[in-house]
Amino acid sequence: VDESELLTVPDGWKEPAFTREDNPKGLLEESSFATLFPKYREAYLKECWPLVQKALGEHYVNATLDLIEGSMTVTTTKKTFDPYAIIRARDLIKLLARSVPFEQVFRILQDDIACDIIKIGSLVRKRDTFIKRRGRLLGPKGSTLKALELLTNCYIMVQGNTVSALGPFSGLKEGRKVVLDTMKNVHPIYNIKTLMIKRELSKDPELRSQSWERFLPKFKRKNLKKRKEPKKKNTKKEYTPFPPPQPESQVDKELASGEYFLKERQKKRKRVEEIKAKQADAIKKRQEERNKAFIPPKEKPVVKTKKGN
């Protein structure tokens, strides 16, 4: 047999279920697990507890609800033959305490379904930043979380400081990566795009044994630590111990031009002449602007077309 055929799992293959024939003598010791639940879950657990007992009773596991202490306990019995049933029962009560509905929780008792509880409360320091990133994981009206559920085939529940996921092992691995990346300030849309491409590539039997690196998008992370350089740079002048030269006063300017020695009547006449010269320049410019309207535009030369005989 070719070695490549041994490594590949055939399509539709399912592991056979664990039956009493595999362990006819049962378990030697009794095992039990307990977990606490918050006060607001008490009313819901009261209603669904008969269903929990019925589901665990099929695997010969006892379940007790203590409303005084606020705890749930699961224990094996003498009839329990599956050693992993108590681990599944432990995960079941953990998910119930995390506000996951029973309609989804009872799926954990299946062989190909597992659960993952991701603690996200300690991943971000600031509370405001944590709330924003958790909201980014949910998306507008829960659309991002719904897209993630469809791509991973998992049920995902965001509650408080934890994210509870329930589904196949491959989906849980992808879901954990997306949740942790989101809390590290990587937008979930990037991972969702990658998952969509992987989903399409997995349908092609030729590409299953090949590397998918060339098909997956590569998102470059912008380095925002570098400060943008301003357009106007303020350059510092060289330091000199001498003070800057003092600006000339009006008297100094008049002395330099010789106006200081003119009589008052001559000064007045000079100012009037300057005003008249400015007015004449303004009238000349205004007249030029008016005359522009009377200048005819340049006409394009007429191109004569030769008519064919």
Tab-separated table of C-alpha atoms in Angstrom:
chain	number	residue	atom	x	y	z
A	1	VAL	CA	0.000	0.000	0.000
A	2	ASP	CA	1.289	3.483	-0.872
A	3	GLU	CA	2.322	5.525	2.210
A	4	SER	CA	0.365	8.607	0.998
A	5	GLU	CA	-2.865	6.552	1.037
A	6	LEU	CA	-2.308	5.548	4.665
A	7	LEU	CA	-2.000	9.160	5.823
A	8	THR	CA	-5.189	10.403	4.144
A	9	VAL	CA	-8.561	9.996	5.876
A	10	PRO	CA	-11.280	8.833	3.466
A	11	ASP	CA	-14.298	11.089	2.963
A	12	GLY	CA	-17.278	10.326	5.183
A	13	TRP	CA	-15.218	8.186	7.586
A	14	LYS	CA	-16.523	8.157	11.150
A	15	GLU	CA	-15.037	6.598	14.248
A	16	PRO	CA	-17.207	3.763	15.643
A	17	ALA	CA	-19.099	4.566	18.833
A	18	PHE	CA	-17.888	3.307	22.230
A	19	THR	CA	-20.325	0.616	23.450
A	20	ARG	CA	-20.732	-1.569	26.565
A	21	GLU	CA	-19.043	-4.445	24.745
A	22	ASP	CA	-15.790	-2.403	24.721
A	23	ASN	CA	-15.896	-2.105	28.543
A	24	PRO	CA	-18.248	-4.776	29.967
A	25	LYS	CA	-16.980	-4.567	33.589
A	26	GLY	CA	-17.539	-0.800	33.941
A	27	LEU	CA	-15.438	1.638	35.983
A	28	LEU	CA	-13.534	0.832	39.178
A	29	GLU	CA	-13.834	4.211	40.916
A	30	GLU	CA	-16.504	6.905	41.091
A	31	SER	CA	-15.600	10.280	39.555
A	32	SER	CA	-17.366	13.593	40.059
A	33	PHE	CA	-17.067	17.216	38.952
A	34	ALA	CA	-18.794	20.334	40.287
A	35	THR	CA	-19.054	23.909	39.068
A	36	LEU	CA	-20.659	27.106	40.381
A	37	PHE	CA	-23.171	29.156	38.416
A	38	PRO	CA	-24.238	32.820	38.758
A	39	LYS	CA	-27.503	33.822	40.430
A	40	TYR	CA	-29.187	34.992	37.206
A	41	ARG	CA	-28.898	31.449	35.712
A	42	GLU	CA	-30.911	29.884	38.528
A	43	ALA	CA	-34.364	30.283	36.920
A	44	TYR	CA	-33.220	28.868	33.546
A	45	LEU	CA	-31.416	25.898	35.129
A	46	LYS	CA	-34.543	25.028	37.161
A	47	GLU	CA	-36.567	24.762	33.945
A	48	CYS	CA	-34.080	22.771	31.864
A	49	TRP	CA	-32.657	20.519	34.612
A	50	PRO	CA	-35.015	17.557	33.902
A	51	LEU	CA	-33.756	17.602	30.301
A	52	VAL	CA	-30.135	17.669	31.537
A	53	GLN	CA	-30.779	14.659	33.795
A	54	LYS	CA	-32.472	12.775	30.955
A	55	ALA	CA	-29.585	13.473	28.503
A	56	LEU	CA	-26.910	12.422	31.038
A	57	GLY	CA	-29.002	9.446	32.201
A	58	GLU	CA	-28.606	7.854	28.756
A	59	HIS	CA	-24.838	7.718	29.510
A	60	TYR	CA	-25.486	6.549	33.119
A	61	VAL	CA	-24.207	9.777	34.705
A	62	ASN	CA	-26.047	11.395	37.643
A	63	ALA	CA	-26.553	15.178	37.773
A	64	THR	CA	-27.570	17.183	40.874
A	65	LEU	CA	-28.494	20.873	41.112
A	66	ASP	CA	-27.884	22.648	44.440
A	67	LEU	CA	-29.706	25.987	44.477
A	68	ILE	CA	-28.586	26.863	48.018
A	69	GLU	CA	-24.850	26.690	47.223
A	70	GLY	CA	-25.383	27.621	43.571
A	71	SER	CA	-23.560	24.616	42.148
A	72	MET	CA	-24.028	21.757	39.664
A	73	THR	CA	-22.468	18.305	40.213
A	74	VAL	CA	-22.083	15.312	37.875
A	75	THR	CA	-21.012	11.830	39.094
A	76	THR	CA	-20.504	8.429	37.499
A	77	THR	CA	-22.480	5.342	38.569
A	78	LYS	CA	-21.873	1.608	38.608
A	79	LYS	CA	-23.552	1.293	35.215
A	80	THR	CA	-21.277	3.875	33.535
A	81	PHE	CA	-19.142	2.068	30.939
A	82	ASP	CA	-17.728	5.003	28.916
A	83	PRO	CA	-14.779	6.554	30.859
A	84	TYR	CA	-14.955	9.757	28.798
A	85	ALA	CA	-18.658	10.357	29.562
A	86	ILE	CA	-17.839	12.141	32.832
A	87	ILE	CA	-15.507	14.570	30.973
A	88	ARG	CA	-18.319	15.397	28.543
A	89	ALA	CA	-20.712	15.859	31.482
A	90	ARG	CA	-18.194	18.229	33.125
A	91	ASP	CA	-18.020	20.315	29.929
A	92	LEU	CA	-21.831	20.311	29.748
A	93	ILE	CA	-22.295	21.908	33.192
A	94	LYS	CA	-19.476	24.371	32.481
A	95	LEU	CA	-21.211	25.567	29.328
A	96	LEU	CA	-24.557	25.822	31.119
A	97	ALA	CA	-22.916	28.068	33.740
A	98	ARG	CA	-21.530	30.242	30.876
A	99	SER	CA	-25.071	31.065	29.616
A	100	VAL	CA	-25.011	28.637	26.667
A	101	PRO	CA	-28.578	27.368	25.998
A	102	PHE	CA	-29.369	23.681	26.517
A	103	GLU	CA	-30.416	23.313	22.834
A	104	GLN	CA	-26.725	23.691	21.959
A	105	VAL	CA	-25.139	22.210	25.094
A	106	PHE	CA	-26.494	18.665	24.713
A	107	ARG	CA	-24.458	18.319	21.470
A	108	ILE	CA	-21.299	18.009	23.624
A	109	LEU	CA	-22.317	14.398	24.395
A	110	GLN	CA	-21.590	13.452	20.752
A	111	ASP	CA	-18.186	11.931	19.899
A	112	ASP	CA	-17.186	14.436	17.176
A	113	ILE	CA	-18.148	17.575	19.162
A	114	ALA	CA	-15.915	19.364	21.676
A	115	CYS	CA	-15.951	22.703	23.494
A	116	ASP	CA	-13.480	25.493	24.193
A	117	ILE	CA	-13.821	28.265	26.784
A	118	ILE	CA	-11.507	31.175	25.903
A	119	LYS	CA	-10.711	33.671	28.666
A	120	ILE	CA	-10.373	37.140	27.103
A	121	GLY	CA	-10.690	39.366	30.186
A	122	SER	CA	-6.961	39.477	30.960
A	123	LEU	CA	-5.772	39.987	27.357
A	124	VAL	CA	-6.436	43.761	27.303
A	125	ARG	CA	-5.446	46.155	30.083
A	126	LYS	CA	-7.890	49.033	29.606
A	127	ARG	CA	-11.571	48.303	30.163
A	128	ASP	CA	-12.767	50.670	27.406
A	129	THR	CA	-10.420	49.052	24.853
A	130	PHE	CA	-11.602	45.582	25.927
A	131	ILE	CA	-15.277	46.512	25.405
A	132	LYS	CA	-14.521	47.952	21.933
A	133	ARG	CA	-12.633	44.859	20.794
A	134	ARG	CA	-15.279	42.523	22.213
A	135	GLY	CA	-17.922	44.518	20.307
A	136	ARG	CA	-15.780	44.209	17.165
A	137	LEU	CA	-15.915	40.420	17.580
A	138	LEU	CA	-19.720	40.548	17.708
A	139	GLY	CA	-20.038	42.989	14.788
A	140	PRO	CA	-23.062	45.134	13.889
A	141	LYS	CA	-26.181	43.235	15.048
A	142	GLY	CA	-24.031	40.116	15.570
A	143	SER	CA	-23.171	39.768	11.863
A	144	THR	CA	-19.433	39.119	12.362
A	145	LEU	CA	-20.103	36.395	14.959
A	146	LYS	CA	-22.700	34.782	12.680
A	147	ALA	CA	-20.230	34.712	9.756
A	148	LEU	CA	-17.619	33.128	12.040
A	149	GLU	CA	-20.126	30.477	13.152
A	150	LEU	CA	-20.961	29.577	9.536
A	151	LEU	CA	-17.301	29.278	8.520
A	152	THR	CA	-16.162	27.238	11.544
A	153	ASN	CA	-19.394	25.165	11.969
A	154	CYS	CA	-19.285	26.069	15.672
A	155	TYR	CA	-21.705	27.717	18.073
A	156	ILE	CA	-19.952	30.722	19.649
A	157	MET	CA	-21.239	32.586	22.703
A	158	VAL	CA	-19.638	35.829	23.956
A	159	GLN	CA	-20.485	36.331	27.622
A	160	GLY	CA	-18.677	38.711	29.978
A	161	ASN	CA	-14.947	37.957	30.079
A	162	THR	CA	-15.161	34.612	28.241
A	163	VAL	CA	-16.007	33.231	24.794
A	164	SER	CA	-17.583	29.754	24.740
A	165	ALA	CA	-17.288	27.727	21.513
A	166	LEU	CA	-18.959	24.384	20.746
A	167	GLY	CA	-18.314	22.365	17.593
A	168	PRO	CA	-15.816	20.140	15.716
A	169	PHE	CA	-12.119	20.223	16.643
A	170	SER	CA	-10.953	21.914	13.423
A	171	GLY	CA	-13.553	24.676	13.829
A	172	LEU	CA	-12.586	25.270	17.471
A	173	LYS	CA	-8.949	25.750	16.460
A	174	GLU	CA	-9.852	28.379	13.843
A	175	GLY	CA	-12.332	30.072	16.187
A	176	ARG	CA	-9.772	30.402	19.001
A	177	LYS	CA	-7.273	31.985	16.594
A	178	VAL	CA	-9.827	34.574	15.414
A	179	VAL	CA	-10.870	35.470	18.990
A	180	LEU	CA	-7.286	35.888	20.229
A	181	ASP	CA	-6.290	37.926	17.143
A	182	THR	CA	-9.295	40.217	17.654
A	183	MET	CA	-8.230	40.912	21.236
A	184	LYS	CA	-4.713	41.674	19.886
A	185	ASN	CA	-6.202	44.447	17.715
A	186	VAL	CA	-6.428	42.432	14.460
A	187	HIS	CA	-9.814	42.991	12.822
A	188	PRO	CA	-11.813	39.733	12.454
A	189	ILE	CA	-12.681	40.543	8.808
A	190	TYR	CA	-9.097	39.601	7.795
A	191	ASN	CA	-9.389	36.136	9.350
A	192	ILE	CA	-12.909	35.693	7.952
A	193	LYS	CA	-11.600	36.399	4.409
A	194	THR	CA	-8.846	33.812	4.907
A	195	LEU	CA	-11.365	31.226	6.169
A	196	MET	CA	-13.615	31.828	3.144
A	197	ILE	CA	-10.711	31.224	0.754
A	198	LYS	CA	-9.685	28.059	2.660
A	199	ARG	CA	-13.256	26.784	2.461
A	200	GLU	CA	-13.275	27.137	-1.338
A	201	LEU	CA	-9.809	25.580	-1.703
A	202	SER	CA	-10.783	22.531	0.368
A	203	LYS	CA	-13.465	21.669	-2.224
A	204	ASP	CA	-10.782	21.070	-4.890
A	205	PRO	CA	-9.330	17.521	-4.478
A	206	GLU	CA	-6.135	18.423	-6.384
A	207	LEU	CA	-5.211	21.246	-3.977
A	208	ARG	CA	-5.679	19.239	-0.768
A	209	SER	CA	-2.104	17.945	-0.741
A	210	GLN	CA	-0.553	21.266	-1.848
A	211	SER	CA	0.444	24.379	0.066
A	212	TRP	CA	-2.177	27.156	0.077
A	213	GLU	CA	0.210	29.997	0.897
A	214	ARG	CA	0.067	31.466	-2.615
A	215	PHE	CA	-3.745	31.721	-2.510
A	216	LEU	CA	-4.131	33.212	0.971
A	217	PRO	CA	-4.080	37.025	1.298
A	218	LYS	CA	-1.170	38.666	3.085
A	219	PHE	CA	-2.257	41.654	5.138
A	220	LYS	CA	0.529	44.076	5.966
A	221	ARG	CA	0.310	45.663	9.374
A	222	LYS	CA	0.832	49.408	9.321
A	223	ASN	CA	3.427	50.656	11.763
A	224	LEU	CA	1.685	53.597	13.373
A	225	LYS	CA	4.485	54.203	15.868
A	226	LYS	CA	6.393	56.299	13.346
A	227	ARG	CA	5.268	59.899	13.606
A	228	LYS	CA	4.408	61.661	10.359
A	229	GLU	CA	6.798	64.437	9.439
A	230	PRO	CA	5.200	67.903	9.351
A	231	LYS	CA	5.088	69.826	6.081
A	232	LYS	CA	6.567	72.956	7.650
A	233	LYS	CA	9.732	72.180	9.527
A	234	ASN	CA	10.855	74.741	12.086
A	235	THR	CA	14.637	74.891	11.859
A	236	LYS	CA	16.404	76.276	14.886
A	237	LYS	CA	18.845	79.099	14.257
A	238	GLU	CA	22.406	78.826	15.398
A	239	TYR	CA	22.965	80.140	18.875
A	240	THR	CA	25.046	83.349	19.106
A	241	PRO	CA	25.875	85.176	22.330
A	242	PHE	CA	25.357	88.553	20.639
A	243	PRO	CA	21.888	90.118	20.563
A	244	PRO	CA	20.189	90.746	17.180
A	245	PRO	CA	20.659	94.201	15.612
A	246	GLN	CA	18.056	96.751	16.744
A	247	PRO	CA	15.458	97.667	14.064
A	248	GLU	CA	15.646	101.193	12.598
A	249	SER	CA	13.194	103.704	13.981
A	250	GLN	CA	11.102	106.098	11.876
A	251	VAL	CA	13.535	108.972	12.675
A	252	ASP	CA	16.506	106.848	11.460
A	253	LYS	CA	14.716	106.112	8.176
A	254	GLU	CA	13.893	109.824	7.650
A	255	LEU	CA	17.516	110.770	8.394
A	256	ALA	CA	18.789	108.204	5.855
A	257	SER	CA	16.430	109.470	3.099
A	258	GLY	CA	16.957	113.186	3.973
A	259	GLU	CA	13.219	113.702	4.679
A	260	TYR	CA	13.985	114.660	8.258
A	261	PHE	CA	15.496	117.980	7.174
A	262	LEU	CA	12.492	119.007	4.965
A	263	LYS	CA	10.020	121.603	6.142
A	264	GLU	CA	6.468	120.585	7.195
A	265	ARG	CA	4.962	122.064	4.020
A	266	GLN	CA	7.369	120.062	1.835
A	267	LYS	CA	6.620	116.851	3.738
A	268	LYS	CA	2.892	117.367	3.242
A	269	ARG	CA	3.343	117.993	-0.503
A	270	LYS	CA	5.449	114.815	-0.833
A	271	ARG	CA	2.773	112.705	0.895
A	272	VAL	CA	0.074	114.093	-1.433
A	273	GLU	CA	2.190	113.291	-4.497
A	274	GLU	CA	2.676	109.680	-3.280
A	275	ILE	CA	-1.090	109.270	-2.777
A	276	LYS	CA	-1.802	110.649	-6.274
A	277	ALA	CA	0.767	108.295	-7.827
A	278	LYS	CA	-0.887	105.291	-6.100
A	279	GLN	CA	-4.338	106.408	-7.309
A	280	ALA	CA	-3.053	106.770	-10.881
A	281	ASP	CA	-1.639	103.204	-10.808
A	282	ALA	CA	-4.934	101.837	-9.503
A	283	ILE	CA	-6.954	103.663	-12.223
A	284	LYS	CA	-4.590	102.346	-14.895
A	285	LYS	CA	-4.960	98.717	-13.706
A	286	ARG	CA	-8.762	99.055	-13.512
A	287	GLN	CA	-8.883	100.414	-17.068
A	288	GLU	CA	-6.773	97.513	-18.350
A	289	GLU	CA	-9.174	95.015	-16.741
A	290	ARG	CA	-12.163	96.713	-18.437
A	291	ASN	CA	-10.437	96.733	-21.852
A	292	LYS	CA	-9.879	92.966	-21.692
A	293	ALA	CA	-13.564	92.421	-22.464
A	294	PHE	CA	-13.170	94.238	-25.818
A	295	ILE	CA	-10.197	92.196	-27.028
A	296	PRO	CA	-11.450	89.634	-29.607
A	297	PRO	CA	-10.494	85.973	-28.982
A	298	LYS	CA	-8.067	84.211	-31.291
A	299	GLU	CA	-9.884	82.295	-33.995
A	300	LYS	CA	-8.812	78.815	-35.016
A	301	PRO	CA	-7.515	78.515	-38.582
A	302	VAL	CA	-10.037	76.996	-41.000
A	303	VAL	CA	-8.881	73.648	-42.385
A	304	LYS	CA	-10.076	73.076	-45.953
A	305	THR	CA	-11.140	69.504	-46.657
A	306	LYS	CA	-10.496	68.056	-50.100
A	307	LYS	CA	-13.624	66.717	-51.690
A	308	GLY	CA	-13.235	63.430	-53.509
A	309	ASN	CA	-14.149	63.533	-57.234
